[in-house]
Structure formats: C-alpha cells, structure tokens
C-alpha cells in the first residue's frame, strides 16, 4: 500500500504567514496586517489539508514544527506591529509592540522597544513611554540614529509634560473643521488662503481612473470661509500625476502647486508646477517650473509671500543640511534657489514653510527639534531678503500635539493666530485633517441663567429632537436652543448650522442681548475628559458665530459643564444602558445671560 505524505494541520497558518510576509515586503501594510492577524488568531482553528490541497509537506518531527512556528510567530508579531505603525494605527501597534518586547529575550528585534516607546508617547502614555525609551537607551548598545532619536524623544517627553501643564493659560482653541471638509477615512491637509477661498489637498477615492494602481488619489479642493461646502478646485488633471499643496499669488491669478508621481524605483518624486487663471475664470493646464525643479529630487510645498516677491518651498536637493530643507527664490528676475540656512534647517526634515508678513514670522514643520510629536510647528522671525532669522521656537500646545502637526497657514491681517489653519492627525487613526485656530477670550464671571421650556422641533435625518428658537424683539422671554453631537465628537453636524443661523437672527433683532454657550457631555469617560469635551463643543458654536457670522465676542460667554446636568437618564430602570438618553445629553445649550 502506498503511504500518503503527512500534511501538517499548521500548514494553512504557515501560508497565512508567508502571504503576510510577501505583502509586508511589498510595503502593502494593510494586507500584511490582515494576514498576520489571521496567522496569529489564537482562537482560529488550523484548517485541514483538504482546504489547501496544492502544497504537500513531508512527514517530520512535530517538535521541529512547533519550534518553527514559535520563530515565525515572533516575526509575525513584530511585523504586525510594524504594519500597524506604518498605517498610523497606533492603538493596535501598541498591543503588538508590547508582545514583541516581552518575548524578545534573544533581542532579535532590538528596535521593538524603541518603537514601543514612540507609540506609547503617541498614545498619550508618557510615563510608560519614558520607561520604555530609557530601557532601550540602556540596552541598545549602539550609537546611531535610533539611539540619538531615543535621547531626543526623552527630551520631548519632558517638553510635553511642561506644555500640558500650561493648559489653563491657553487663550486660543484648535477646532477640527466639519465632516464636509474632513470626510472620515480621507486625508485633508495643506490649507492655502486666497481672499475668501481656502484651497486644500484631499486624498479621495479615484473615481476618474487616475492612479490605477491605487484606490485613492490626491487632488486640490476648495471651500469658502462663509460656507461649509467643498468642491474640486478646477485644476486640470493628468494621468499618473497626483497634485495638491498649493499657493496663490496675492492677485489670485497664478497658482504654484505640487505634482508627484512614482519613478522607475517606485518612489514618489515631486515637482513644482504653475497654473494661470484664464479670462473665463478657469485654471490653465499646469506647467512644470524648469528653473526650480531638479530631476531625481523632490521640490514641493510652495508658499508665496504676501507681497508676491518670494517663493518658499521644501526640497531634498543637494546643498541642504539634511533630508528636506526650506529653500526660497525671488519670483522676479533670475530664479535661483537659496537655502534658508542652518538657523532653520537641521540634519532632519524641515517642511511646509509659511511666511506671515504682518508679523515677519516664518512658520515651518520639523521632525528633528525638541517637540511634542513627530512633526511639530516652529516659528522664527526675520527677513527673507537679509536671510537673518531668530532661533526657531516650538509653537507649543495646543498648536502642536503628540501626533503630527504640519501645513500652517494664516489670513490674519495683523496677528498670526487670529485666523489660521493647520493640518494634524491628532484625533485620527489614519490621516491628516484640517483644523482652525481661533482666539478665545477668557470667560467673564458666571452669569445668572434663566430658561424657558423648549419647543421641540423634530429633525428626522440624523439628530434627536431639536428645540426651536423663540424670537422676540426685544425678547420678553429668554431664548434657548439645543445642538446635539455625535459620540466623542465636537464637530458641528449639518443640522446645527440652521439652528445657529436662527440664533444669529435673534441676536440681530436684539442687539443688547448676551448669550451663554453651555457645553455638556454624556456620562461616558472621566469627569476631566468630559469637561474638556464639553468645552470643545461650546467653542465650536462660538467660533462659528464669531468667525463666520461676525457676532461680537463680547455678547457670548462659554461655559463647560461636562456630565453634570443630564437632560435624560442614561440607564433604564433595570440598569441597562440607554443610548437614546446619552444622545440627548451630548449637547450645547444657548441661554440668555443678560441684557446690556
């Protein structure tokens, strides 16, 4: 009788590991994470040979098989952690780096402890991050970029703690723009202001067939400061080229933008292009700027100074101090690229320059200075013509966060942070998002609040019942409205704008009226967290009223109440959670606080 070869019950899992390794080697981290998860699934049953008939394994010693699995498992754990880190999924990355660090007795993956510390810092676990990075520094035993970075990260942790201790003295707020500008799952970044229009770059689904090797494609979009809608910027597109990160001349007639595509080595190479506004109001086909671009090197992230005299940009061309440097060139006469100098540029990466002429401030992002996250925003004062700059300073919290903060832009006529934007992944697990920076006046002493029973007005689309605005001229009774929020969010939903506009009508008819904006949260989370969340919700309404509708800030006060005053019960009589009640508690109320 002919004997059949033995087929291991672990064969199918081994195939998961091999498939994951192939995806990992090809930098397809999403797919590698999925297959490594299948391989490491502790509850998953190994599939029989009947399900995988094409690969035959010779009969062998079971102990050797288990030893191989153990080695493969440790490699899988580490590369799964690496995959999640590359995907910016720090929550899952932390879990698998921790497992690698615990099981890495042979030190096969010496960088696991380093990345574990970095991820802990990104997840806000500063004490644990400090322990991990300190242990890495003691045991690594090499002097290289990682040991230097670990020392820098330890300095960063001290800086973070000092910045967060200043929370009570902050006089401005960082607010994520609404979901129309920041749709979930897409990168939205690099704001550029031209008059009343804000241009930005967004990574969205490639429905037009561009970039056939990838499901997402970068392009330029725009929105008006006084509108929440977005649309494509209308820049002509070209197959295989992605485009974005733009700057517009002061007269609004010429745009410098970044285009990039993969070269023969499958590496993205970026170049600067220009587009002209035509007589019929459309943008011309972008043309490469041959005087600025250098073949084989990246030239990107343009910024035109408000006087139209200079163009700043980032490049990794020869002649710099490190990776990417800040460069500049005059826009009139001979375009010669000049390095911004060692006062600004380091051996690391400096990117995304922005020059604010009224304050003579240059803002840029760097990953190589003491800061809070990966990329932080820094500010220096000086003059482009003279090339003399003050020592760059970190812009601190809350402009910077423990994640990446980059692509600063300001339309402030005198003050840098009066009307400004930035890009950050501080509240995202995948992508950069657009944030607005607004000054917030300190709240006055608490006012006496009088309310009347609300009149319910149903909103059947996405929100619970919303109370209507009672209009009186002058108001004989206080005015109250309520705006609701999604769980753990402070972004205004579309229905909120209609209600806020109704409040604007009330305030216009009663110019002596003052209003308290009261923020609330449901009972999930700590008291401290809910106070901060309710503050952000109130600030979102405040910023819309002041920045978009130009209501005098003196007529508004902000109060954060947290979970103190639930409008509805959050548990049923039998002790079950009541999501409908929680939804009604995630709100902002507007109450009359006085008459001037």
Short mmCIF file of C-alpha atoms in Angstrom, two decimals, residues 17 33 35-37 39-41 69-84 92-101 103 109 112:
data_model
loop_
_atom_site.label_atom_id
_atom_site.label_comp_id
_atom_site.label_asym_id
_atom_site.label_seq_id
_atom_site.Cartn_x
_atom_site.Cartn_y
_atom_site.Cartn_z
CA UNK A 17 2.40 33.89 7.42
CA UNK A 33 -1.71 43.28 8.86
CA UNK A 35 -2.90 38.15 7.07
CA UNK A 36 -0.70 38.37 10.16
CA UNK A 37 -3.87 38.75 12.24
CA UNK A 39 -1.93 33.77 11.36
CA UNK A 40 -1.84 34.91 14.99
CA UNK A 41 -5.51 34.39 15.72
CA UNK A 69 6.05 28.13 14.45
CA UNK A 70 7.48 29.86 17.51
CA UNK A 71 10.08 31.70 15.43
CA UNK A 72 7.53 32.58 12.79
CA UNK A 73 5.15 33.79 15.46
CA UNK A 74 7.65 36.24 16.94
CA UNK A 75 8.48 37.58 13.50
CA UNK A 76 4.78 37.88 12.73
CA UNK A 77 4.10 39.75 15.96
CA UNK A 78 6.86 42.27 15.24
CA UNK A 79 5.95 42.79 11.60
CA UNK A 80 2.27 43.12 12.51
CA UNK A 81 3.24 45.90 14.92
CA UNK A 82 5.34 47.49 12.18
CA UNK A 83 2.43 47.24 9.73
CA UNK A 84 0.05 48.99 12.09
CA UNK A 92 -3.15 48.22 17.55
CA UNK A 93 0.58 48.88 17.06
CA UNK A 94 1.00 49.37 20.81
CA UNK A 95 -0.53 45.95 21.55
CA UNK A 96 1.83 44.05 19.23
CA UNK A 97 4.98 46.02 20.08
CA UNK A 98 4.29 45.19 23.73
CA UNK A 99 4.09 41.47 22.90
CA UNK A 100 7.34 41.69 20.91
CA UNK A 101 9.13 43.46 23.76
CA UNK A 103 9.02 37.85 24.12
CA UNK A 109 14.22 42.73 17.22
CA UNK A 112 10.88 46.84 19.11
#
